[in-house]
mmCIF file of C-alpha atoms and ligand atoms in Angstrom:
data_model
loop_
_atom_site.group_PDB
_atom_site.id
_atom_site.type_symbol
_atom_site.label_atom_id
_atom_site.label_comp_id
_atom_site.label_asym_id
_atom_site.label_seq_id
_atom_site.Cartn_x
_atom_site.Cartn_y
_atom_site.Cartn_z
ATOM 1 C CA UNK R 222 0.000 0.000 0.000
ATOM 2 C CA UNK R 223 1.063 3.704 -0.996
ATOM 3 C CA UNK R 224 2.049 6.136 2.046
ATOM 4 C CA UNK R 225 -1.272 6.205 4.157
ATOM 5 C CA UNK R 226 -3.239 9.450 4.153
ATOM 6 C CA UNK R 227 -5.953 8.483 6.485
ATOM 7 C CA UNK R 228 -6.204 6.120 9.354
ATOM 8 C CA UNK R 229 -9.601 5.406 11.110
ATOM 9 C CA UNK R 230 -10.045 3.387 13.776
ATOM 10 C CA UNK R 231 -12.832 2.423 16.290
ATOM 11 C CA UNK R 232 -15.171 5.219 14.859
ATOM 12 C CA UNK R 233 -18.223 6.144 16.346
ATOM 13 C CA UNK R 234 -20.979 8.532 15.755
ATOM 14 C CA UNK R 235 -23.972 8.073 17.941
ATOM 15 C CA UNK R 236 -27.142 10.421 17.361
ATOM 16 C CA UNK R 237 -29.234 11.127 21.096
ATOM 17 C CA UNK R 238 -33.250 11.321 20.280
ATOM 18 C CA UNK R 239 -34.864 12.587 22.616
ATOM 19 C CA UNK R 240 -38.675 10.986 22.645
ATOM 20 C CA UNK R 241 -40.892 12.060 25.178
ATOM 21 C CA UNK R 242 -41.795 9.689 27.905
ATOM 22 C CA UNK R 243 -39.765 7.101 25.987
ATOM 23 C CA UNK R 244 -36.833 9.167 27.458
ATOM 24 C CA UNK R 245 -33.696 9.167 25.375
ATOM 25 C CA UNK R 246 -32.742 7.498 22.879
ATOM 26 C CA UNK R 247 -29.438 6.495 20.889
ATOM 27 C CA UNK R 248 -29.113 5.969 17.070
ATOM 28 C CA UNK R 249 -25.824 4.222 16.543
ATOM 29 C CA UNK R 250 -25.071 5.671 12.911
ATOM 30 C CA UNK R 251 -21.538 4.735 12.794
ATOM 31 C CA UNK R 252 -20.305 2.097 15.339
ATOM 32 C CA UNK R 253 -16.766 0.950 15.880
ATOM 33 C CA UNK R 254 -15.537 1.619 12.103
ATOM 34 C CA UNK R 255 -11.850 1.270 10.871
ATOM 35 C CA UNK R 256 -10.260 1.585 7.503
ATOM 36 C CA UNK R 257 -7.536 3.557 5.917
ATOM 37 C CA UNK R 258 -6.952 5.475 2.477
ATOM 38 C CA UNK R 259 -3.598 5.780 1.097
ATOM 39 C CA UNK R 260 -2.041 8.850 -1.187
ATOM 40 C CA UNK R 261 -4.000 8.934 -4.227
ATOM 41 C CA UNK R 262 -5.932 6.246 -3.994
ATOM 42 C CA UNK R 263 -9.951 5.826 -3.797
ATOM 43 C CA UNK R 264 -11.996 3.606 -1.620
ATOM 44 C CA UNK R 265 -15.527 3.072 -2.759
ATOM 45 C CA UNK R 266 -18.120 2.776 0.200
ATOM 46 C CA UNK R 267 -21.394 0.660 -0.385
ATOM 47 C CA UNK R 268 -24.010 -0.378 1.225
ATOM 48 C CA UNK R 269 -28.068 -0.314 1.923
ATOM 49 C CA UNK R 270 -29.601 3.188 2.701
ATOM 50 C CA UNK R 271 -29.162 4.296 5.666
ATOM 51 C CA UNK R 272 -26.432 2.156 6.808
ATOM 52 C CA UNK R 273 -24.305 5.068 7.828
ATOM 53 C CA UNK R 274 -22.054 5.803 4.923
ATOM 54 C CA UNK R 275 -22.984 9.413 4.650
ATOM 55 C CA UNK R 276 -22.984 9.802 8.365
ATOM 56 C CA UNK R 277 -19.353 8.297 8.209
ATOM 57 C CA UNK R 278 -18.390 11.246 5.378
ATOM 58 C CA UNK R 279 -19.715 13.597 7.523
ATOM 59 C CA UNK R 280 -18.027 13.100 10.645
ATOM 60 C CA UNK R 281 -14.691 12.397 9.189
ATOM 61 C CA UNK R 282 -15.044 16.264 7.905
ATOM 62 C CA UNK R 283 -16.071 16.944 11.742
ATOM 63 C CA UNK R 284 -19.839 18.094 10.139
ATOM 64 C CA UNK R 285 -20.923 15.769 12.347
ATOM 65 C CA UNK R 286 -18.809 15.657 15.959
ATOM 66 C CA UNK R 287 -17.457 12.254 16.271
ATOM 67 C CA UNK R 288 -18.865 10.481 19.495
ATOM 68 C CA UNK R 289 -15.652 7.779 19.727
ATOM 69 C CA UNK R 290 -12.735 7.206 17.949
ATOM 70 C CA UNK R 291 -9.331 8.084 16.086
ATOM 71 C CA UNK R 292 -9.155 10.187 13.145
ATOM 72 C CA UNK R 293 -5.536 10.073 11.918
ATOM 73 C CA UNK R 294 -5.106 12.207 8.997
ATOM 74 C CA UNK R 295 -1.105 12.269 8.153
ATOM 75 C CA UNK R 296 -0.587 11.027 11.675
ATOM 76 C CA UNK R 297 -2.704 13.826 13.171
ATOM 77 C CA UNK R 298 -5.973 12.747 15.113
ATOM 78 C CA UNK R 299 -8.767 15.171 13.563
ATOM 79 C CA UNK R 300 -11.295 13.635 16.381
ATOM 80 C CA UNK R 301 -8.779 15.676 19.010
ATOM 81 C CA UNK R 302 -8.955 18.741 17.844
ATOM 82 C CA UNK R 303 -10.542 21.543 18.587
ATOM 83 C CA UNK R 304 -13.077 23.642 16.304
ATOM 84 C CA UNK R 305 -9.557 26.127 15.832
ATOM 85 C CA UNK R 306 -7.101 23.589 15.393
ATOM 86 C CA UNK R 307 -9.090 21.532 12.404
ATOM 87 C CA UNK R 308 -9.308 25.117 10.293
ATOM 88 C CA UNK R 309 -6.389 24.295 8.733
ATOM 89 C CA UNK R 310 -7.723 21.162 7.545
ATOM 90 C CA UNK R 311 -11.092 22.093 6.526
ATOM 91 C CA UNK R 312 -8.931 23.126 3.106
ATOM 92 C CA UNK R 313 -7.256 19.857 2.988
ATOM 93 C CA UNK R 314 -10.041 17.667 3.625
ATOM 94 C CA UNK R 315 -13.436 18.127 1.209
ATOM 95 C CA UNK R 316 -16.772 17.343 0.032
ATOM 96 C CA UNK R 317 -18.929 16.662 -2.897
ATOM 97 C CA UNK R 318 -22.259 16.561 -1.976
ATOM 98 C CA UNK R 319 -25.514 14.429 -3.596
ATOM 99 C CA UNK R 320 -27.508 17.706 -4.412
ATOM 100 C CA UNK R 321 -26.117 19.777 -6.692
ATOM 101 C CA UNK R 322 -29.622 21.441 -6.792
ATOM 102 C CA UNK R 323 -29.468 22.177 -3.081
ATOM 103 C CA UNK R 324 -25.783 22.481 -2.421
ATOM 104 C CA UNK R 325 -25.404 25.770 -4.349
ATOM 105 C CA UNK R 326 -26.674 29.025 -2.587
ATOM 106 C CA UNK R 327 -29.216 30.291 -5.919
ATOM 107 C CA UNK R 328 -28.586 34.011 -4.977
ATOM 108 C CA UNK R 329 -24.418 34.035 -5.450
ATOM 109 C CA UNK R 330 -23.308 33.791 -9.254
ATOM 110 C CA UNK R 331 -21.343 30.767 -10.075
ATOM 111 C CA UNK R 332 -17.997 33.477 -9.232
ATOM 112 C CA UNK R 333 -18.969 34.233 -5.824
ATOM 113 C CA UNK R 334 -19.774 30.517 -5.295
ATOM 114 C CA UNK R 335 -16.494 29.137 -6.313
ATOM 115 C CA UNK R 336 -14.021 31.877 -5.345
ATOM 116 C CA UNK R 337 -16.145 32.460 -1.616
ATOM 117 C CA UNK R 338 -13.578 29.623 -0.108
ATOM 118 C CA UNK R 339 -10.530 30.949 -1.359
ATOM 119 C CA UNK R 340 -11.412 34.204 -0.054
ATOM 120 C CA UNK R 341 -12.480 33.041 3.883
ATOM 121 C CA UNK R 342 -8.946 31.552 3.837
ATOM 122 C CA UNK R 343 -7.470 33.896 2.547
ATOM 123 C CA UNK R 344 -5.339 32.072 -0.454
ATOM 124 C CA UNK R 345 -5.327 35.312 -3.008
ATOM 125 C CA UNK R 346 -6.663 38.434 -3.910
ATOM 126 C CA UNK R 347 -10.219 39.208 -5.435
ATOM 127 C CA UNK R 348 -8.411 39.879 -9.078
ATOM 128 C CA UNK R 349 -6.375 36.808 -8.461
ATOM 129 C CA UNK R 350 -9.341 34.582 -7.273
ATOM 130 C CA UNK R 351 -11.562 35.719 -10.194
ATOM 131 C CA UNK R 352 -8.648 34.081 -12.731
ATOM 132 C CA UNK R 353 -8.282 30.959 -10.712
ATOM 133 C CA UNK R 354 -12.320 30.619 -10.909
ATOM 134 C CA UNK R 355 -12.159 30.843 -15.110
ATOM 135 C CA UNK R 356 -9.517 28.720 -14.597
ATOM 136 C CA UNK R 357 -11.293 25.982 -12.611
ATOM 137 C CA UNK R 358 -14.666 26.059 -15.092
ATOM 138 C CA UNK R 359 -12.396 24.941 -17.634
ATOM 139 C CA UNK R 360 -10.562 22.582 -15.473
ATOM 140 C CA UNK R 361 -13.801 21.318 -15.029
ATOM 141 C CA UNK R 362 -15.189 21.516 -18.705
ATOM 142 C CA UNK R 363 -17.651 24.536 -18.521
ATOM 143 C CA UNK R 364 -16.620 28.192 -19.932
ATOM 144 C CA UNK R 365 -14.794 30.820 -18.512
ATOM 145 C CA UNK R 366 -17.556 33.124 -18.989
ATOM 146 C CA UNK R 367 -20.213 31.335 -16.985
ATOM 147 C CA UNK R 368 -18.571 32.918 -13.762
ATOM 148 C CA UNK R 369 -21.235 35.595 -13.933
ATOM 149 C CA UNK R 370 -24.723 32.995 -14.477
ATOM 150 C CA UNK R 371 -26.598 31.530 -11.676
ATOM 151 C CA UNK R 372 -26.861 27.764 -10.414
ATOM 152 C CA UNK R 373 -30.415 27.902 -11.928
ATOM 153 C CA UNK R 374 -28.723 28.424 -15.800
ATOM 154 C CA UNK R 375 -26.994 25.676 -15.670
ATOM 155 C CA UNK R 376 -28.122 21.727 -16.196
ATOM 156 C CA UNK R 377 -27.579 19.404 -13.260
ATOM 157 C CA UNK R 378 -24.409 17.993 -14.679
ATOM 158 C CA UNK R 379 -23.183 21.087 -15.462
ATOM 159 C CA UNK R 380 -24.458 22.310 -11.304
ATOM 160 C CA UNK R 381 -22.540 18.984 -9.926
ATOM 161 C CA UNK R 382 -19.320 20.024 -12.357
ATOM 162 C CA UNK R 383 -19.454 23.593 -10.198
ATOM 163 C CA UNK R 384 -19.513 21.997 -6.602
ATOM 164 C CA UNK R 385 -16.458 19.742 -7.804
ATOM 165 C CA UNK R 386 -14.870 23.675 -9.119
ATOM 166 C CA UNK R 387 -15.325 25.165 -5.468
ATOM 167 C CA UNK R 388 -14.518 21.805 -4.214
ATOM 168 C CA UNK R 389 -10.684 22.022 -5.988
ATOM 169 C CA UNK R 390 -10.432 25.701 -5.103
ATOM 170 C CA UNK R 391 -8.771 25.098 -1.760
ATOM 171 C CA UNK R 392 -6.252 22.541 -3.083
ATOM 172 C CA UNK R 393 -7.894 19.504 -1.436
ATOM 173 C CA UNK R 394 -5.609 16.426 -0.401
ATOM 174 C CA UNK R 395 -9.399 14.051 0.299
ATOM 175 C CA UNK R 396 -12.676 14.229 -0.816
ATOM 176 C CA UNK R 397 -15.282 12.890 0.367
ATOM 177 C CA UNK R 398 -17.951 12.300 -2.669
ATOM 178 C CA UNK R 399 -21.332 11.115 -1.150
ATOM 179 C CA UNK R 400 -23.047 9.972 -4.174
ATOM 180 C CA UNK R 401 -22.237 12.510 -6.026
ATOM 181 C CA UNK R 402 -23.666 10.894 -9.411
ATOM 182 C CA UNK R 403 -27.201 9.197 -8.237
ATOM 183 C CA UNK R 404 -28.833 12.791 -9.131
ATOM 184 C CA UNK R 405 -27.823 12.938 -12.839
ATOM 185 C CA UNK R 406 -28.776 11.528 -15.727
ATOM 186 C CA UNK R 407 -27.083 8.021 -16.584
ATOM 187 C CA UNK R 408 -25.070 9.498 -19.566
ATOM 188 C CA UNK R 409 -23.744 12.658 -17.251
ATOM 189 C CA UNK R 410 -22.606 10.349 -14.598
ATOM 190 C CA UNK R 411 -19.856 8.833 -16.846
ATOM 191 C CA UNK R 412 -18.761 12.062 -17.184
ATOM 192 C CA UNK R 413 -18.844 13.529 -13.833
ATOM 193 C CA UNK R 414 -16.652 10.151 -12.581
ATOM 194 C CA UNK R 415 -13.826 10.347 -15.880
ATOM 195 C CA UNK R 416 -13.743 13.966 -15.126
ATOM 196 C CA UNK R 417 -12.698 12.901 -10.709
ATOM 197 C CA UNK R 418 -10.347 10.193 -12.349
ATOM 198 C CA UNK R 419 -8.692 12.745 -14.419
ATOM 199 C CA UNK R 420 -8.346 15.670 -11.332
ATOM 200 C CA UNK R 421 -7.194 12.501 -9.525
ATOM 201 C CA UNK R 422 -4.671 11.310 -11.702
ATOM 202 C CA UNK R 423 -3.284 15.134 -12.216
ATOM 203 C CA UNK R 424 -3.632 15.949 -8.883
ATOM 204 C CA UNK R 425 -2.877 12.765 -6.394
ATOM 205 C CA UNK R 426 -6.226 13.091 -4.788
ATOM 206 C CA UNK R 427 -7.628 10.402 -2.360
ATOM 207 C CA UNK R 428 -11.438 9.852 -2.496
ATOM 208 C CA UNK R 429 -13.971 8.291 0.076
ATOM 209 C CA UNK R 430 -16.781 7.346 -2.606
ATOM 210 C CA UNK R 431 -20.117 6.736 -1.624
ATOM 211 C CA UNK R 432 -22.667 5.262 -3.808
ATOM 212 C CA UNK R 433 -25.330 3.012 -4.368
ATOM 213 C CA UNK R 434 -24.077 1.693 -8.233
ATOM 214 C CA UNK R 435 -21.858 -1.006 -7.726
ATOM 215 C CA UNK R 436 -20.813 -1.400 -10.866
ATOM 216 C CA UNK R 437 -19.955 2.060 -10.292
ATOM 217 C CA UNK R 438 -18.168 1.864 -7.221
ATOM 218 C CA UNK R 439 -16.070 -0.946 -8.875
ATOM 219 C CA UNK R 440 -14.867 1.259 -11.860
ATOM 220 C CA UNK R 441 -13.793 3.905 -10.146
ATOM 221 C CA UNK R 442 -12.841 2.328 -6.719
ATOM 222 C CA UNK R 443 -9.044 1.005 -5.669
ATOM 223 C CA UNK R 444 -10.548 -0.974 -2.777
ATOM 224 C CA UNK R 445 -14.166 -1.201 -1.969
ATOM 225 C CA UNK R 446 -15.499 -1.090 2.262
ATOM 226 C CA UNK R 447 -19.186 -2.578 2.564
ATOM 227 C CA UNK R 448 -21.442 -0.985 5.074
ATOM 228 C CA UNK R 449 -24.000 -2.891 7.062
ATOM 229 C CA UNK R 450 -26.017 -0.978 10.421
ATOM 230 C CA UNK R 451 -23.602 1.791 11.222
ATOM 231 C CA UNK R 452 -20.520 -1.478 11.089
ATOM 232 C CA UNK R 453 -18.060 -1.973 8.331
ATOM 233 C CA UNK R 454 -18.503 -5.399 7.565
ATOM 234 C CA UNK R 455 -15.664 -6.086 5.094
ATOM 235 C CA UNK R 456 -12.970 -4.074 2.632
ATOM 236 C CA UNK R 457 -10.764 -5.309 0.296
ATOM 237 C CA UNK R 458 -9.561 -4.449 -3.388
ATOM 238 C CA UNK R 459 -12.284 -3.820 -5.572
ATOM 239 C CA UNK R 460 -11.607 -6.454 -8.113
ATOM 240 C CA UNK R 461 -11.692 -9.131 -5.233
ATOM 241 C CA UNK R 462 -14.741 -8.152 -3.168
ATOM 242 C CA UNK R 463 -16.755 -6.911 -6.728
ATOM 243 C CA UNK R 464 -16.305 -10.711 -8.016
ATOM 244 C CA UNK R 465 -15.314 -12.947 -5.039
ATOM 245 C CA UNK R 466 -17.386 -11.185 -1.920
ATOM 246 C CA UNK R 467 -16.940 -13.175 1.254
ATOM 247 C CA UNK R 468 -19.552 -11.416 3.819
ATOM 248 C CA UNK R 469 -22.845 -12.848 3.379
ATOM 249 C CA UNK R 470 -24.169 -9.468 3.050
ATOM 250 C CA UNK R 471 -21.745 -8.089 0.458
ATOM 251 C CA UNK R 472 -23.354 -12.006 -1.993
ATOM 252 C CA UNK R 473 -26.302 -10.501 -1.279
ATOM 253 C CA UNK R 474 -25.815 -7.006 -2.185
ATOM 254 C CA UNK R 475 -24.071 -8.057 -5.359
ATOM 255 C CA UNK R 476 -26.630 -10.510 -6.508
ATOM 256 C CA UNK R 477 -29.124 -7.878 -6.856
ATOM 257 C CA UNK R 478 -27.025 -6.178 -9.418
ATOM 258 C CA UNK R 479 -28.222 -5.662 -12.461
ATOM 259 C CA UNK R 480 -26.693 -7.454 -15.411
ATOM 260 C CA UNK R 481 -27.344 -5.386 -18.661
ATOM 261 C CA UNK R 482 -26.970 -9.317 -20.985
ATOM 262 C CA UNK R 483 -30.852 -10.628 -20.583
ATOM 263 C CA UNK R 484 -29.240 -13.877 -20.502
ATOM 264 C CA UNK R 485 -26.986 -13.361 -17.829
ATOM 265 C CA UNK R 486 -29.583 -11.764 -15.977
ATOM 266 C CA UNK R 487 -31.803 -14.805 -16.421
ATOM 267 C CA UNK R 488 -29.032 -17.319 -15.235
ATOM 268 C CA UNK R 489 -27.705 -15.036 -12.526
ATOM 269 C CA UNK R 490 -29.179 -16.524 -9.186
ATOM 270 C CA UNK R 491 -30.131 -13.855 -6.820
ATOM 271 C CA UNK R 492 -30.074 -14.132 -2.462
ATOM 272 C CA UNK R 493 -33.332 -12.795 -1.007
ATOM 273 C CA UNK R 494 -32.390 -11.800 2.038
ATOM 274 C CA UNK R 495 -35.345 -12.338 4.821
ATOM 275 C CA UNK R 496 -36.096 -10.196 7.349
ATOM 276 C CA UNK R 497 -36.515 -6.649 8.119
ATOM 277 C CA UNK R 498 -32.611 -4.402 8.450
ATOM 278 C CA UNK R 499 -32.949 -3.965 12.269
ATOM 279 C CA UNK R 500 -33.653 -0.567 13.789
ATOM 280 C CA UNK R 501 -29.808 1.256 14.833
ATOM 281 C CA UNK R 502 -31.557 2.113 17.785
ATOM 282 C CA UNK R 503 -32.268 -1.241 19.050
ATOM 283 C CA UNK R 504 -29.223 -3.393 17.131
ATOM 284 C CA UNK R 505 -28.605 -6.694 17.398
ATOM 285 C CA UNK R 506 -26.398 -7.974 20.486
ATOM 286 C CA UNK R 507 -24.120 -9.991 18.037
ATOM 287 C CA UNK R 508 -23.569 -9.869 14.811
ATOM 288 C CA UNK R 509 -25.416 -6.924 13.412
ATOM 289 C CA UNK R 510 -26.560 -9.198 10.151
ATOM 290 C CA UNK R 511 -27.611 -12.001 11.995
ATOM 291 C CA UNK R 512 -31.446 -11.418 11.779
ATOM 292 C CA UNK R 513 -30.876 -12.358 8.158
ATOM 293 C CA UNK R 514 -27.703 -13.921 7.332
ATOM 294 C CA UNK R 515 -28.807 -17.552 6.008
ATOM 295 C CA UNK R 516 -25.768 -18.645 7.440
ATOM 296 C CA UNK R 517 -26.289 -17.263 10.851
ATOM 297 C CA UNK R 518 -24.929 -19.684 14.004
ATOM 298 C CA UNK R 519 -25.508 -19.799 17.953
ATOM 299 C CA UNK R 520 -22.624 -17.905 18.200
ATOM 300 C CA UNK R 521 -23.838 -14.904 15.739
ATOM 301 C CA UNK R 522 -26.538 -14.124 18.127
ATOM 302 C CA UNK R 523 -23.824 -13.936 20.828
ATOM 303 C CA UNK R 524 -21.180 -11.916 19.703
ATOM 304 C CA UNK R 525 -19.667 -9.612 17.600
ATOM 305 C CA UNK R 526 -17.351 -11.118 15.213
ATOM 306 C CA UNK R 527 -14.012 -8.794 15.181
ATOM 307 C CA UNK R 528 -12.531 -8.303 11.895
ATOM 308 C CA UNK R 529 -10.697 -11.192 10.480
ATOM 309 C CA UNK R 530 -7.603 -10.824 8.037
ATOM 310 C CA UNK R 531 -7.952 -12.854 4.903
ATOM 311 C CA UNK R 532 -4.641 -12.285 2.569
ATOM 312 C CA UNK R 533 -5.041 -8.402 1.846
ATOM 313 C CA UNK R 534 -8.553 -8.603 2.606
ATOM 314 C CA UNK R 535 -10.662 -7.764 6.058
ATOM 315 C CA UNK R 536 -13.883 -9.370 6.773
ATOM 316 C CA UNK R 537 -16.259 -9.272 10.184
ATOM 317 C CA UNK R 538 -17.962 -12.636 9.901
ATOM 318 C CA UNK R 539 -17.173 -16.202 11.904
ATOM 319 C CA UNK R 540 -17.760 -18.112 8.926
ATOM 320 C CA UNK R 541 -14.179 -17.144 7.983
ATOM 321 C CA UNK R 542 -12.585 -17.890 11.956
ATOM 322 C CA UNK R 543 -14.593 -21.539 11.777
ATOM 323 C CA UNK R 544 -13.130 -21.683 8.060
ATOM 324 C CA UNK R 545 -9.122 -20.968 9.523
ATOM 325 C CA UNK R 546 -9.482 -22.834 12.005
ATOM 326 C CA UNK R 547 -10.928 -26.067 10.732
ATOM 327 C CA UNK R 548 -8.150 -25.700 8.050
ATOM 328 C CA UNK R 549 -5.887 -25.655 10.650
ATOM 329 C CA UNK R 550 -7.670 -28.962 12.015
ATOM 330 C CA UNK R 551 -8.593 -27.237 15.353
ATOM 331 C CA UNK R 552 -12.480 -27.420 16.367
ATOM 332 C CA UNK R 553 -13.608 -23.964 15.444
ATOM 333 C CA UNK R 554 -15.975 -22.491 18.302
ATOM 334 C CA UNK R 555 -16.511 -25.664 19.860
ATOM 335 C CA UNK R 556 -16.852 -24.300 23.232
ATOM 336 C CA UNK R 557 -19.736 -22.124 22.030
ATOM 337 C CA UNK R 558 -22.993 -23.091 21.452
ATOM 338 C CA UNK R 559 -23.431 -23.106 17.403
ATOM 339 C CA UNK R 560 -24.578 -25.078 14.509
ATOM 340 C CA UNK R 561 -22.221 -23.881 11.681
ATOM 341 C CA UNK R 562 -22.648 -24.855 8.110
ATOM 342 C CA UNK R 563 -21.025 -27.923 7.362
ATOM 343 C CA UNK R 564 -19.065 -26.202 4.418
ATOM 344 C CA UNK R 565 -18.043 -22.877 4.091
ATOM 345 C CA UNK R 566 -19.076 -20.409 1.099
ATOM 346 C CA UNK R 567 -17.913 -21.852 -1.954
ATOM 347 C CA UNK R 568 -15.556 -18.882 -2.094
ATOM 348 C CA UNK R 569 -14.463 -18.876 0.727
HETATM 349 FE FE1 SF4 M 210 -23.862 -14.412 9.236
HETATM 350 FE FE2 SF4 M 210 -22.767 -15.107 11.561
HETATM 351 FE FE3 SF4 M 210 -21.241 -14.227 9.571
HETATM 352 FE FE4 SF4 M 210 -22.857 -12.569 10.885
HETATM 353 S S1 SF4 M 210 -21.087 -13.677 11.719
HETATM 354 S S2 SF4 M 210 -22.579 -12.682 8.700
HETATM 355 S S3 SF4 M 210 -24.622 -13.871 11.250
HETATM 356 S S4 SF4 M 210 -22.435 -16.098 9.594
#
């Protein structure tokens, strides 16, 4: 792996509700989540809707106030500092956001929205910041002379290519994109994601990339990190976990991919999962997939399973420890109650 940019570990961001008589209560969004982005490289986050992966963008940005954890960007924990001490690294560290209809203010031309950054930190001069704006539209493939027009003259492709504008104003080292394509139009997201390749092959830019399209994720991802109930339930390199998965949840998620060959479709065999996702406020005690992982043991219900290496790849499921350590010829969990399957996943 490249020098590390970004090191999280143990993350948590829990939300208080407070409800009445029901008293208050807690929403774990994120929950114990570690991974780490290296220098120029992209990891793609997936996972069901509401399974925390914005909530994770948004607290490693400090939007959000994380509740537990370490932060290490460059070897610096961002969780430790104070609202002062991360200015510095609100330039460093940015976002695209899902709306470009709502993330740009309609009553500042497309100028004052792009060049507003530079000025609050103070990086050049209002003749110097109104070059570097023309500059960034064509960076971005829109015209120089659009810097006077409003969000509303523009398409939304042409709206999303103006956040990434501001977003490269301050020289960013990470971006956060949080589905920064699943507002356009099918043809304009191909050209929104070539146009972040190409700033991140000229630039050295490392993305956390948040989507839904996992076909997507996998074209434009180095490694891919799979989301399930505020926990990171496995990460590896993009190639692997797109076409080998090993979490039960990550088959799952795959199998409902589309396949654009009607004849692949009809031979592809898709995993209904049963069940209802459980509430984050009321979790699962063990293994937050085990209300409907068809492979779910004694032991699921139990505990947690901690995050098990496999080669370069990470994965929080038992299957895997029973799998190591009946290939080892030891007897697995045997002291805990379980009834594993006899064989593991084929892939596994
Ligand atoms: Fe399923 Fe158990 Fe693995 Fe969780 S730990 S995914 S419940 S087999």
């Amino acid at each position: 792996m490249a020098e590390k940019l970004l090191e999280v570990t143990d993350l948590c961001k829990y939300f208080e509700l407070k409800r009445g008589l029901k008293g208050t209560q807690v929403v774990k969004a994120v929950d114990h989540v570690s991974f780490e982005i290296a220098k120029g490289e992209t990891l793609g986050l997936v996972g069901e809707s509401g399974c925390g992966k914005s909530s994770l963008g948004r607290t490693l940005l400090r939007i959000y106030e994380p509740t537990a954890g370490e932060i290490l960007y460059c070897g610096k924990d961002l969780a430790r500092l104070s609202r002062r001490g991360f200015l510095p690294y609100r330039r460093k560290i940015q976002m695209i956001f899902q709306d470009p209809y709502a993330s740009l203010n309609p009553r500042l031309t497309v100028g004052e929205i792009i060049g507003e950054g530079m000025q609050i930190h103070k990086l050049c001069t209002k003749a110097q910041a109104t070059r570097r704006v023309q500059e960034l539209l064509e960076l971005v493939g829109l015209k120089p002379d659009h810097i006077r027009r409003y969000p509303h003259e523009f398409s939304g492709g042409q709206r999303q290519r103006i956040c990434i504008a501001r977003t490269l104003s301050l020289d960013p080292e990470f971006i956060v994109c949080d589905e920064p394509i699943s507002a356009l139009d099918v043809s304009i997201q191909a050209q929104v994601i070539n146009l972040l390749e190409l700033i991140q092959k000229e630039r050295g830019i490392s993305y956390l990339f948040i989507a839904h399209d996992l076909g997507m994720v996998k074209h434009i991802s180095h490694r891919i990190g799979v989301m399930y109930l505020g926990h990171m339930v496995e990460t590896g390199p993009s190639n692997d976990v797109y076409h080998d998965p090993l979490h039960p949840y990550t088959r799952a998620l795959l199998s409902a991919e589309p396949i654009p060959d009607p004849r692949a479709a009809h031979l592809k065999k898709r995993i209904l999962l049963e069940g209802e996702i459980p509430s984050p406020i009321h979790p699962p005690k063990g293994c937050p997939f085990v209300t409907r992982c068809p492979y779910a043991m004694e032991v699921c219900a139990a505990i947690q399973p901690p995050s098990f290496e496999l080669e370069n790849r990470k994965v929080s499921c038992f299957l895997y420890e029973q799998w190591r350590i009946r290939e080892r010829g030891g007897k697995g969990l045997a002291s805990l109650p379980q009834k594993a399957p006899a064989q593991p996943p084929a892939n596994a």
